[in-house]
PDB file of C-alpha atoms and ligand atoms in Angstrom:
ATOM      1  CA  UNK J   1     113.586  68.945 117.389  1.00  0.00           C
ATOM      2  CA  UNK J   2     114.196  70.932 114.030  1.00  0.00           C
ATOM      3  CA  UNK J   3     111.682  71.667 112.252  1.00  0.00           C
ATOM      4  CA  UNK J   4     110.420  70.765 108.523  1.00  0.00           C
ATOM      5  CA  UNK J   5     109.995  73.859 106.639  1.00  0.00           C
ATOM      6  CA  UNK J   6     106.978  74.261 104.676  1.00  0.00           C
ATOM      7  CA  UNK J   7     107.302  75.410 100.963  1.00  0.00           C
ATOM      8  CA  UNK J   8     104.714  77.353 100.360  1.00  0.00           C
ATOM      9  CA  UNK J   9     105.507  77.980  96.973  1.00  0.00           C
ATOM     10  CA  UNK J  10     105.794  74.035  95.990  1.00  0.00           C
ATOM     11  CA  UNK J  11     102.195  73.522  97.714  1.00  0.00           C
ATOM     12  CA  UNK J  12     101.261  76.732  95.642  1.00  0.00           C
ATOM     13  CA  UNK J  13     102.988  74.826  92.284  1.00  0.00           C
ATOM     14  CA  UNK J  14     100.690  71.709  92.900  1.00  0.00           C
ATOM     15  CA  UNK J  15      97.683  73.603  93.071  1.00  0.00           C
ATOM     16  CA  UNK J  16      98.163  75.726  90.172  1.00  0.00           C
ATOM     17  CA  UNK J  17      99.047  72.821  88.064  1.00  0.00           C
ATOM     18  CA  UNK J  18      95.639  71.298  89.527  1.00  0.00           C
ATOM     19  CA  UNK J  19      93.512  74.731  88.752  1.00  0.00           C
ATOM     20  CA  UNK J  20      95.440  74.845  85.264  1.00  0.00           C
ATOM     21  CA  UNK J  21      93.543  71.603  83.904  1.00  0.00           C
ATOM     22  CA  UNK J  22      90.073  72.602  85.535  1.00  0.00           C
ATOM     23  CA  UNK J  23      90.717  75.820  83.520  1.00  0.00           C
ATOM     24  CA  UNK J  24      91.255  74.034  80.216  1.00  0.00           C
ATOM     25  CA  UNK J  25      88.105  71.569  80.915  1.00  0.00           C
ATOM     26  CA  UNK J  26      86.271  74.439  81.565  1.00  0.00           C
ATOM     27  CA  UNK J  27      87.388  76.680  78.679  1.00  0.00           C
ATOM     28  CA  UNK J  28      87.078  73.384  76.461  1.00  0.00           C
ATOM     29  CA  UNK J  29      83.427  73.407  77.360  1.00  0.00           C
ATOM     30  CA  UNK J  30      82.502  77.101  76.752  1.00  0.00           C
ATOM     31  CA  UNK J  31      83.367  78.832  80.048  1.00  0.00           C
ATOM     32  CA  UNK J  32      86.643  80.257  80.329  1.00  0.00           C
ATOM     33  CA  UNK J  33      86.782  81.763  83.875  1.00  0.00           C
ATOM     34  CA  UNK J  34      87.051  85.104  84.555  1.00  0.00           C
ATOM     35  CA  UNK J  35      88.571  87.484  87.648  1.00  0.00           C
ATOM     36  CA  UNK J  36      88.235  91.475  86.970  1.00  0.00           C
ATOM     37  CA  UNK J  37      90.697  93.227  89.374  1.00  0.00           C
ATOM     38  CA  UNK J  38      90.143  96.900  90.347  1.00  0.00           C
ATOM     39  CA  UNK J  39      92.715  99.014  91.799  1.00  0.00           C
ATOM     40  CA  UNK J  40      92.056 102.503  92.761  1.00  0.00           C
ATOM     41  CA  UNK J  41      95.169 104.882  93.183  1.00  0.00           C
ATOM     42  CA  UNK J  42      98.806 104.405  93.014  1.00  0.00           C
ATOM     43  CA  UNK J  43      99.939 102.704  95.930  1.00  0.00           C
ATOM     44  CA  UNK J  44     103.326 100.567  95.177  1.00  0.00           C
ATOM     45  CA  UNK J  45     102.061  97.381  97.380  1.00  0.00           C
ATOM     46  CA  UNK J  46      98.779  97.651  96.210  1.00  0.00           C
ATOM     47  CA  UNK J  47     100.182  97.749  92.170  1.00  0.00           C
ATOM     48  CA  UNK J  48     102.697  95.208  92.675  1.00  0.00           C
ATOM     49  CA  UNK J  49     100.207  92.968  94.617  1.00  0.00           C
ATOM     50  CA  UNK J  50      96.913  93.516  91.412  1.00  0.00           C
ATOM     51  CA  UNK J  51     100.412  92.621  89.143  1.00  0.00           C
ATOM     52  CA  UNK J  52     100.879  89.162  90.568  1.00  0.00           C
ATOM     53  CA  UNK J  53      97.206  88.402  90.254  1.00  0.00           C
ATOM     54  CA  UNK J  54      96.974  89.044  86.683  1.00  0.00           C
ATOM     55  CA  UNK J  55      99.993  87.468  86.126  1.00  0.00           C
ATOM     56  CA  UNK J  56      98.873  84.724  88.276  1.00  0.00           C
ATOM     57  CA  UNK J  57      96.004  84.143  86.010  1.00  0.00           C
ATOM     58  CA  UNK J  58      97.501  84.646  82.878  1.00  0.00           C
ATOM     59  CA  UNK J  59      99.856  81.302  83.604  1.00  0.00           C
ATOM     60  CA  UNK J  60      96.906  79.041  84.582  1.00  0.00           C
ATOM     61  CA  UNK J  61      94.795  80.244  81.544  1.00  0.00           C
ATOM     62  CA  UNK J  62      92.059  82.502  83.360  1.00  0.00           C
ATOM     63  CA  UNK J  63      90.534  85.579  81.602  1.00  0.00           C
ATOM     64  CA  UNK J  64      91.649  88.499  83.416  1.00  0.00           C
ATOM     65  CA  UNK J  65      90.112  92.130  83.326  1.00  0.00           C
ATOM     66  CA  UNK J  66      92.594  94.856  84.296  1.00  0.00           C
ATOM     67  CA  UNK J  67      90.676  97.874  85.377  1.00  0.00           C
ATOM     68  CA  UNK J  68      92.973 100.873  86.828  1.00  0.00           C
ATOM     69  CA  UNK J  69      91.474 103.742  88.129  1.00  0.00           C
ATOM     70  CA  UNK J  70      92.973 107.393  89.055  1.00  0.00           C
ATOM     71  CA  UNK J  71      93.230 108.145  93.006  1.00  0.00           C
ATOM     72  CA  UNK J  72      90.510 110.611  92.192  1.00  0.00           C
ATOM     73  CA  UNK J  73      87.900 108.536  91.004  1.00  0.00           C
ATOM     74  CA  UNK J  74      84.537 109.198  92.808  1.00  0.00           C
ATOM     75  CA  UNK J  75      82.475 106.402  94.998  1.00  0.00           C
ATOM     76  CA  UNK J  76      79.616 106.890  92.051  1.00  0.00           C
ATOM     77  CA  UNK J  77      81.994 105.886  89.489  1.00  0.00           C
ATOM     78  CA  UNK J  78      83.232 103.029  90.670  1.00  0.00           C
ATOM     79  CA  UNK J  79      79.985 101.782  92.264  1.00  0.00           C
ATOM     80  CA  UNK J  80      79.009 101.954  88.542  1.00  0.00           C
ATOM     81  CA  UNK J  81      82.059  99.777  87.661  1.00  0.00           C
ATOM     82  CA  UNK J  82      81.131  96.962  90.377  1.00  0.00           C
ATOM     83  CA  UNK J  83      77.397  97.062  88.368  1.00  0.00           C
ATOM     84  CA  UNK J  84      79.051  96.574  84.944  1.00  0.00           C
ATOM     85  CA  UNK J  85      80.877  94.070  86.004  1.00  0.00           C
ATOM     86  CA  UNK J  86      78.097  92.310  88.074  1.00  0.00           C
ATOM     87  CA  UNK J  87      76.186  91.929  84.916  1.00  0.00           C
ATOM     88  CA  UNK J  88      79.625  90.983  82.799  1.00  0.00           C
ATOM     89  CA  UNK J  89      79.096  87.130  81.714  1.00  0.00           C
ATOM     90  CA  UNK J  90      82.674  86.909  81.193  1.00  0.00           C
ATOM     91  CA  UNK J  91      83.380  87.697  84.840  1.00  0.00           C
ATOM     92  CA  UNK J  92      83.180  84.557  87.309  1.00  0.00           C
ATOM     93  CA  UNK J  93      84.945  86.890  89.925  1.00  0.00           C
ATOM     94  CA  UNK J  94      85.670  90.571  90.938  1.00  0.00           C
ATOM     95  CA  UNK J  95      88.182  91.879  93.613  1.00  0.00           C
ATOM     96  CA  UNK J  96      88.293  95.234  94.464  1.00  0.00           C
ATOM     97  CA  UNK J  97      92.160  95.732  95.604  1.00  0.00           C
ATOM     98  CA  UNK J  98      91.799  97.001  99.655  1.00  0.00           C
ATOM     99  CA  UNK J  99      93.096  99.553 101.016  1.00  0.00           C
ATOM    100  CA  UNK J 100      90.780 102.326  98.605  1.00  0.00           C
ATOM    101  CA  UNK J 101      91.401 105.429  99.015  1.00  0.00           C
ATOM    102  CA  UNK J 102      90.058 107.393 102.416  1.00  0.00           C
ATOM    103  CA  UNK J 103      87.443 109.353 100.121  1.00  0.00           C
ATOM    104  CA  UNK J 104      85.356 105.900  99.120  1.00  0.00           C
ATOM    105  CA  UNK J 105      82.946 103.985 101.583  1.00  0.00           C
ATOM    106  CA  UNK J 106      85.277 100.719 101.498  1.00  0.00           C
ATOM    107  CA  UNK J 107      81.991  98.607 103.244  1.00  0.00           C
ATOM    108  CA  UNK J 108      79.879 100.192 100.658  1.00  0.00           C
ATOM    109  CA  UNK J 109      81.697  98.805  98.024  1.00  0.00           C
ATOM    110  CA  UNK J 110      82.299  95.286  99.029  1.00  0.00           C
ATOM    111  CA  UNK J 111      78.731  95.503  99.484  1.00  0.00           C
ATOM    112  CA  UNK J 112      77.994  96.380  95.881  1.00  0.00           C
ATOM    113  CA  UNK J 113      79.487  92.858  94.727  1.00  0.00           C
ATOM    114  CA  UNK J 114      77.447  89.897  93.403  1.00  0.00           C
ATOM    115  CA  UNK J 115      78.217  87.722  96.696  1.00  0.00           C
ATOM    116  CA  UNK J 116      78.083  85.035  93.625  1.00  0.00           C
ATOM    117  CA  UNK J 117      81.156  86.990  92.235  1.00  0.00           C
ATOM    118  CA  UNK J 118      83.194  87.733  95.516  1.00  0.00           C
ATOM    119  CA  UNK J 119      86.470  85.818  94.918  1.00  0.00           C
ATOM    120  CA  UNK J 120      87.893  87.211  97.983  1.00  0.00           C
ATOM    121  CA  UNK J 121      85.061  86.091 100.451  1.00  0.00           C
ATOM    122  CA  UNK J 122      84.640  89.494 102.108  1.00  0.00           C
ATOM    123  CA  UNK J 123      81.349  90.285 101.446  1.00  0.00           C
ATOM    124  CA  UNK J 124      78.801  89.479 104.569  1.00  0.00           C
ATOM    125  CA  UNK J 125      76.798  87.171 102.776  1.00  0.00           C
ATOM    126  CA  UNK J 126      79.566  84.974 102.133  1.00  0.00           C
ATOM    127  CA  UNK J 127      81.068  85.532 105.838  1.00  0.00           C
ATOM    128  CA  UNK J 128      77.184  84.261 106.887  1.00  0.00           C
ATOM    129  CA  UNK J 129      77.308  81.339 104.825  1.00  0.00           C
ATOM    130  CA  UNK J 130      81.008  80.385 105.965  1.00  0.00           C
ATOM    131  CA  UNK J 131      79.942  80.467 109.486  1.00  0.00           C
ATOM    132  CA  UNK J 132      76.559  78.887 109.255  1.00  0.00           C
ATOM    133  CA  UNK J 133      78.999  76.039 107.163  1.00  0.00           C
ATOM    134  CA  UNK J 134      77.247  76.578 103.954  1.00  0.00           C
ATOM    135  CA  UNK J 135      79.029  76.575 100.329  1.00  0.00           C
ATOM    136  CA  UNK J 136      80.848  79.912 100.316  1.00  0.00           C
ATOM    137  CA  UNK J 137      83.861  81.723  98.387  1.00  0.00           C
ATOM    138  CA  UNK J 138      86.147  81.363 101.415  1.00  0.00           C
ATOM    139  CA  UNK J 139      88.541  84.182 102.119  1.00  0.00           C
ATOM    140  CA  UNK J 140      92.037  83.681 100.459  1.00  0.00           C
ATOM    141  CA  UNK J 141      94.487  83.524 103.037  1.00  0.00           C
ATOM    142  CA  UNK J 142      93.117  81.428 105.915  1.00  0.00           C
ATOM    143  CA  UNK J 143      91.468  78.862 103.056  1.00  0.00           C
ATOM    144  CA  UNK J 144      95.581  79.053 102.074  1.00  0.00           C
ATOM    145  CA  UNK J 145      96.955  78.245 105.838  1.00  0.00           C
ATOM    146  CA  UNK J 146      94.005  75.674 105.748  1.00  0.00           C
ATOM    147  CA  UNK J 147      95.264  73.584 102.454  1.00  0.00           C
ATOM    148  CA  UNK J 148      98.691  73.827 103.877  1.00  0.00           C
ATOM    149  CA  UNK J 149      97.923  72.105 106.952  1.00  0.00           C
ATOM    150  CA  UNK J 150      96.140  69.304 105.113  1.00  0.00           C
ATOM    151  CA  UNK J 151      98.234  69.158 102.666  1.00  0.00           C
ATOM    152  CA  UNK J 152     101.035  68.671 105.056  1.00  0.00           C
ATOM    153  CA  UNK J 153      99.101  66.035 106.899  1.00  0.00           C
ATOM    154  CA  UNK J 154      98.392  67.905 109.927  1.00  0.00           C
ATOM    155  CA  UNK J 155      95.998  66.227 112.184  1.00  0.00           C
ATOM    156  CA  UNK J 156      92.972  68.967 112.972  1.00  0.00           C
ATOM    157  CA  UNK J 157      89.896  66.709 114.201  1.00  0.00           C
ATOM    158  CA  UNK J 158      90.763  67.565 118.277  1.00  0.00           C
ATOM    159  CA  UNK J 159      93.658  69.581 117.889  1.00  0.00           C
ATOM    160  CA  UNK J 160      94.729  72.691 120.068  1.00  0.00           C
ATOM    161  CA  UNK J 161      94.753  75.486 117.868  1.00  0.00           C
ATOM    162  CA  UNK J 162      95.738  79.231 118.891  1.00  0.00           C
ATOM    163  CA  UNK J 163      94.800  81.751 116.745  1.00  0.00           C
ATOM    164  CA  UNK J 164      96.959  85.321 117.024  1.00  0.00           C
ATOM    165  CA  UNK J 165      95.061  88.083 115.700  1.00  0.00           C
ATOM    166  CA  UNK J 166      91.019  89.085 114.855  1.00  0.00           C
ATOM    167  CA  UNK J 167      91.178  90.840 111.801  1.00  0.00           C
ATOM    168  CA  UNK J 168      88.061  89.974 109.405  1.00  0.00           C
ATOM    169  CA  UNK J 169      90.641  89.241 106.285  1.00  0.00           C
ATOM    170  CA  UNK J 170      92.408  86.591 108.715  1.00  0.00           C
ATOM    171  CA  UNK J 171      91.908  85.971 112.642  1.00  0.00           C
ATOM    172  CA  UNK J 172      87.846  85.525 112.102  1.00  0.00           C
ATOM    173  CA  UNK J 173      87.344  83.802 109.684  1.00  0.00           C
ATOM    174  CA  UNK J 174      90.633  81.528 109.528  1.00  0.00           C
ATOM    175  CA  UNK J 175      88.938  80.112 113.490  1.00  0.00           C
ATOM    176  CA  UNK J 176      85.900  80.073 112.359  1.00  0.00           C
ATOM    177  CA  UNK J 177      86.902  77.780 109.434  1.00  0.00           C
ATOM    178  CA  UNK J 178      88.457  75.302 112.050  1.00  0.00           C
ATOM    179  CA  UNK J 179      85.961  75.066 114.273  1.00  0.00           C
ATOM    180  CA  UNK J 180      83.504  74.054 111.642  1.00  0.00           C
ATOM    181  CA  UNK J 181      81.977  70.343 111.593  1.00  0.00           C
ATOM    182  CA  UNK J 182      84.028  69.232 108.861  1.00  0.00           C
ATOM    183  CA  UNK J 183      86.843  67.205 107.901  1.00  0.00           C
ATOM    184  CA  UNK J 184      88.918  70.579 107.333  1.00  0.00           C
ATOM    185  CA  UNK J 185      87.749  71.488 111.087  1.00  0.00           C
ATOM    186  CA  UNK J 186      87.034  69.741 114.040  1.00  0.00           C
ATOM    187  CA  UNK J 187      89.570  71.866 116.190  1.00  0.00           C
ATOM    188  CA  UNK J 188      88.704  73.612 119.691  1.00  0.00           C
ATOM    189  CA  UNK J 189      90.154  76.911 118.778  1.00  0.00           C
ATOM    190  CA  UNK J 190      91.406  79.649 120.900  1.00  0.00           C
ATOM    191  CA  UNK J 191      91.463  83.137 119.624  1.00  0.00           C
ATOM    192  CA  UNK J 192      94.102  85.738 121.602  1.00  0.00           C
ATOM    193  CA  UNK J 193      94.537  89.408 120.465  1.00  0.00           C
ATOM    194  CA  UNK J 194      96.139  92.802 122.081  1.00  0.00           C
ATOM    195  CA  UNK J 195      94.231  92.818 125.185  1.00  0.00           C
ATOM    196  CA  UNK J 196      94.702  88.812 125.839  1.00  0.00           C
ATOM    197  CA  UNK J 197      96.138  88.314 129.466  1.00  0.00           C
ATOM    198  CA  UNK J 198      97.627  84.673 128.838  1.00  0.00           C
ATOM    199  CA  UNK J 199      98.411  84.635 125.588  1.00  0.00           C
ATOM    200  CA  UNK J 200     102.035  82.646 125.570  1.00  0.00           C
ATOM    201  CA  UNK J 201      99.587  80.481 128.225  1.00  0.00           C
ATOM    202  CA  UNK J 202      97.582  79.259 125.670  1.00  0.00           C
ATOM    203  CA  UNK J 203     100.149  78.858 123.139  1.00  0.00           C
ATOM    204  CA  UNK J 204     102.257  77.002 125.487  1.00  0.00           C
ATOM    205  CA  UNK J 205      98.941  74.141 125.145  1.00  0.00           C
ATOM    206  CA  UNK J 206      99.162  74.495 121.047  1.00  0.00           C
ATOM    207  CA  UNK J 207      99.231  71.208 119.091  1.00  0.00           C
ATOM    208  CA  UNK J 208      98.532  74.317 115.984  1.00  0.00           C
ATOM    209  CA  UNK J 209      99.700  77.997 116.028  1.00  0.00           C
ATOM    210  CA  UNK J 210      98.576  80.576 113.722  1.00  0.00           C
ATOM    211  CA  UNK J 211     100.362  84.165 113.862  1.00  0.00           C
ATOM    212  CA  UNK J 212      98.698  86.489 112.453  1.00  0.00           C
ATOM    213  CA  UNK J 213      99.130  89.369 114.767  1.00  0.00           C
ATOM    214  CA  UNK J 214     101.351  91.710 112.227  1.00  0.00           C
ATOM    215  CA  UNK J 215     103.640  92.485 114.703  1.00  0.00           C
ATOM    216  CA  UNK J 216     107.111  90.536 114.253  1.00  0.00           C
ATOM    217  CA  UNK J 217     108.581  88.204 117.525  1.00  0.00           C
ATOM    218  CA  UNK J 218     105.302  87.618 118.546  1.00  0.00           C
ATOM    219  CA  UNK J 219     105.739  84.531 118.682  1.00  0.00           C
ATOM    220  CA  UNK J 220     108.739  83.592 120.487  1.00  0.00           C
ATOM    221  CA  UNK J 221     110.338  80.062 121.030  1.00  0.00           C
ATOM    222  CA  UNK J 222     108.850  79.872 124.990  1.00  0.00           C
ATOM    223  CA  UNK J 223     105.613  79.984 123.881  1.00  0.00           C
ATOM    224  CA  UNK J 224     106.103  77.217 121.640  1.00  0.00           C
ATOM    225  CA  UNK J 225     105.516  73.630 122.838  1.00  0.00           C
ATOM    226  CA  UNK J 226     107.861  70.907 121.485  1.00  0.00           C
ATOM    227  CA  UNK J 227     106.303  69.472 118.364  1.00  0.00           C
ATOM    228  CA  UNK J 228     104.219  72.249 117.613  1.00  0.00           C
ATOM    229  CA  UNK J 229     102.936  73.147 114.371  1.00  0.00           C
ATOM    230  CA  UNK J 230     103.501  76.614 113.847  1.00  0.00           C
ATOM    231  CA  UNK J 231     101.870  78.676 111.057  1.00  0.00           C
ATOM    232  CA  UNK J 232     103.405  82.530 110.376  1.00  0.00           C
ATOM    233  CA  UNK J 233     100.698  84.683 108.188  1.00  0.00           C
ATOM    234  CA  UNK J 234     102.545  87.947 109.176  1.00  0.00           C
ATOM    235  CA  UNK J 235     104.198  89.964 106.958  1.00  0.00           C
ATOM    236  CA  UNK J 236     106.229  93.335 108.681  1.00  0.00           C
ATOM    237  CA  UNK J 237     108.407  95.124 106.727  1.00  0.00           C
ATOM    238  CA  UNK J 238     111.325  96.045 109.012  1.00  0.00           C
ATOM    239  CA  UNK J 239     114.720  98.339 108.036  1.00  0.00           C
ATOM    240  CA  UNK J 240     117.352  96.599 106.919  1.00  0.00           C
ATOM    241  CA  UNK J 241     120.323  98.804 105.133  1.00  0.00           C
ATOM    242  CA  UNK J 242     122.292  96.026 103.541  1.00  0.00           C
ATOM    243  CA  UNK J 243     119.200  95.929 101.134  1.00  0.00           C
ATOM    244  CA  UNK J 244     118.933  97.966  98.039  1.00  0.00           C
ATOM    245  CA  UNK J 245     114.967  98.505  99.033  1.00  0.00           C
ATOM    246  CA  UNK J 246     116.234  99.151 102.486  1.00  0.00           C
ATOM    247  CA  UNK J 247     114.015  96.856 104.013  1.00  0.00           C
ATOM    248  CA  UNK J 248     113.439  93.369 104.643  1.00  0.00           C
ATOM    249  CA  UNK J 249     110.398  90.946 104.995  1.00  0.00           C
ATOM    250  CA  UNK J 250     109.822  89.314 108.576  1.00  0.00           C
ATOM    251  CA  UNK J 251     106.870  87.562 109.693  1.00  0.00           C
ATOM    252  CA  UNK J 252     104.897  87.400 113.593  1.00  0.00           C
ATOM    253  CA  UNK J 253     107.151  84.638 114.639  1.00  0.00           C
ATOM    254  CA  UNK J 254     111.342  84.241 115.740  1.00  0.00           C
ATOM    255  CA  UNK J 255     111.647  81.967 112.756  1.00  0.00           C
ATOM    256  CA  UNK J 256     115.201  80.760 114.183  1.00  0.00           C
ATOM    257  CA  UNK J 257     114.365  79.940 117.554  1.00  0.00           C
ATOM    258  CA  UNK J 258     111.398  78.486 117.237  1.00  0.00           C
ATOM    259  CA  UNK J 259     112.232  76.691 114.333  1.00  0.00           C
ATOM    260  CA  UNK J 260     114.070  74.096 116.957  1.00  0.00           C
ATOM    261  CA  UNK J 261     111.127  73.394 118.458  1.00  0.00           C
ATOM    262  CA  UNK J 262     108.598  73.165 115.875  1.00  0.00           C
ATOM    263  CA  UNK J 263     107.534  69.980 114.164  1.00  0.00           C
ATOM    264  CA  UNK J 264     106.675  72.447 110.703  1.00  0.00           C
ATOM    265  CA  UNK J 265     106.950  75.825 110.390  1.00  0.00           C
ATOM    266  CA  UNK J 266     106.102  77.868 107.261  1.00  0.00           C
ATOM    267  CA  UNK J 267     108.732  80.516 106.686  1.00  0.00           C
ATOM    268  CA  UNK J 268     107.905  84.019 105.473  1.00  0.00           C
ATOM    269  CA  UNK J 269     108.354  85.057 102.719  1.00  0.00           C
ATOM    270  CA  UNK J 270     107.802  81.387 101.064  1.00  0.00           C
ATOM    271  CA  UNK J 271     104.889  80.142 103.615  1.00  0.00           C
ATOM    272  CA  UNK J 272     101.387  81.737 103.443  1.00  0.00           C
ATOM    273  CA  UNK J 273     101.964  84.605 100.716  1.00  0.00           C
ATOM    274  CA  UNK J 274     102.183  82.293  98.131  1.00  0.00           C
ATOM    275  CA  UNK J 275      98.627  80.413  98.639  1.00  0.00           C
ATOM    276  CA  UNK J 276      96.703  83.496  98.654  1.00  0.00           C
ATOM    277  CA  UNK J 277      96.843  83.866  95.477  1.00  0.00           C
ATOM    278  CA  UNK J 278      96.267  80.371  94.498  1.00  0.00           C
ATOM    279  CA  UNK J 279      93.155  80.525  96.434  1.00  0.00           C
ATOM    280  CA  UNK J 280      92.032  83.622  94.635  1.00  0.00           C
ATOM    281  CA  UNK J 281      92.325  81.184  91.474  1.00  0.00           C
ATOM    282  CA  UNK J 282      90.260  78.579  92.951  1.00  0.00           C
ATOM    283  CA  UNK J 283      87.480  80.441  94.075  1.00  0.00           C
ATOM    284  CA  UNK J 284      87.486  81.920  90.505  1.00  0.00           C
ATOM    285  CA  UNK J 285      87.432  78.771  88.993  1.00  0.00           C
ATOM    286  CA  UNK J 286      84.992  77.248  91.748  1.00  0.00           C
ATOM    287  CA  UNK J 287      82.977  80.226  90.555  1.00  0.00           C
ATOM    288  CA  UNK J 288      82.752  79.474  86.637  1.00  0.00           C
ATOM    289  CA  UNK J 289      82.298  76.080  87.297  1.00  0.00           C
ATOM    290  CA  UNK J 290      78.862  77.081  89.145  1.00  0.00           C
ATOM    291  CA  UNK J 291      77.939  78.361  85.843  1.00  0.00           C
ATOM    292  CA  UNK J 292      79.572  75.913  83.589  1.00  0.00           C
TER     293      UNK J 292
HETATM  294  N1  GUN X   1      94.652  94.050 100.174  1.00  0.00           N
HETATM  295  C1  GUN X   1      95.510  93.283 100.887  1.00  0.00           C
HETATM  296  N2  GUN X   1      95.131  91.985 100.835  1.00  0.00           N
HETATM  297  C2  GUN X   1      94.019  91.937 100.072  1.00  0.00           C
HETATM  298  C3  GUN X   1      93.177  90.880  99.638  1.00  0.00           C
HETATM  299  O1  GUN X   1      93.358  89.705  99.956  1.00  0.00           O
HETATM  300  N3  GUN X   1      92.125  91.246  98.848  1.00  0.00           N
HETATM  301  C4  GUN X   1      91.896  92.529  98.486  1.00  0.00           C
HETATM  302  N4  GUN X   1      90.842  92.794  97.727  1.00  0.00           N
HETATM  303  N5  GUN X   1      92.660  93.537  98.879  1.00  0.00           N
HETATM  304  C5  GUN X   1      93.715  93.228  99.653  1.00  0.00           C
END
């Protein structure tokens, strides 16, 4: 079997087109939605990544605050920051661009945002409300891998899912999310990390794979059961000299091999990168409708 390749950025498209109208109701009726992004230092990812946001919002018609602060800033001042914009009524949603610099208490800060203005679902009250399966902003990427497996039709009500990787931004919350009683759950979910014994075991059982390990080949094509649906939320940057930034992007999974076993397969880049942005959208939007 070859696989169908899921475009990310088409599913990304559709949504955006979706948001776009919500915006102009919304703005229409006196509430234009608003995302404040803070960036702290001068990291290249980090820039380029607080770029595509605001440009992100820009196209769909979304207020967005650009606030840029030097490496040096202290924990004090932009504590204060996260307060101003807390009380901001132009502000449906704030993200503080992770990683911050080693000198400011990054769990301190996340803590110092209005859970009703946490876009990017980090905060713990809006963890506790996920998992308890009450409304919540849901954290961007998994909420993305989740609308690409409806939105592709995958089945999850009973499914076999393996989850690769327990990070908080990804692993956690993306099982949790699936094992919830809900129409975008349902699925008995099986999470394997670095000191899993069976982990190609388990995968080998997998209606539903989800790499998100950060490690490239990972996922290989013998751990891959014919038909699978396989789901690639890595993103490694590995050497490649034939590039003029001398490296290239690669995600958990051998895309080629186990592309020919795969029922769909998201690629990367082109899979999972672009929904997270789309779902930063829609929780901002979510969030101005709540006060619309
Ligand atoms: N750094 C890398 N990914 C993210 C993200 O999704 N949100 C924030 N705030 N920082 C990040």
């Amino acid at each position: 079997m070859t696989a169908k390749i899921i475009d990310g950025k088409e599913t990304a498209a559709q949504m955006r087109e979706e948001l776009k109208q919500q915006v102009a109701q919304l703005t229409a009726g006196g509430v234009r939605p608003g995302l404040a992004v803070v960036l702290v230092g001068e990291d290249p990812a980090s820039k380029s990544y607080v770029t595509a946001k605001e440009k992100a919002c820009e196209e769909i018609g979304i207020y967005s605050s650009d606030n840029r602060l030097p490496a040096d800033t202290s924990e004090k001042d932009l504590l204060a920051l996260v307060e101003k914009l807390n009380r901001d009524p132009r502000i449906h949603g704030i993200l503080v661009q992770l990683p911050l610099p080693k000198h400011i208490d990054e769990s301190k800060v996340l803590l110092a945002i209005d859970p009703d203005k946490d876009v990017d679902g980090f905060h713990p009250v809006n963890v506790g409300r996920m998992v308890v399966g009450q409304e919540a902003f849901l954290p961007c990427t998994p909420h993305g891998v989740i609308q690409l497996l409806l939105r592709h039709k995958v089945k999850l009500d009973g499914a076999e899912v393996v989850v690769i990787g327990r990070s908080n931004i990804v692993g956690k919350p993306v099982a949790n999310m699936l094992i919830q009683k809900s129409p975008t759950g349902n699925a008995t979910v099986t999470i394997c990390h670095t000191r899993s014994k069976h982990t190609a075991e388990h995968c080998r059982r997998a209606d539903i794979i989800i790499a998100a390990a950060g490690r490239p080949n990972t996922v290989t094509a013998d751990m891959v059961k014919e038909g699978a649906v396989v789901i690639d939320v890595g993103v490694n940057r590995i050497e490649d000299a034939s590039r003029k930034s001398g490296f290239r992007l690669v995600g958990d999974v051998d895309f080629n091999a186990v592309k020919e076993k795969a029922s769909l397969i998201t690629p990367v880049p082109g899979g999972v990168g672009p929904m997270t942005i789309t779902m930063l959208l829609y929780n901002t939007v979510q969030s101005a409708q709540r006060k619309s």
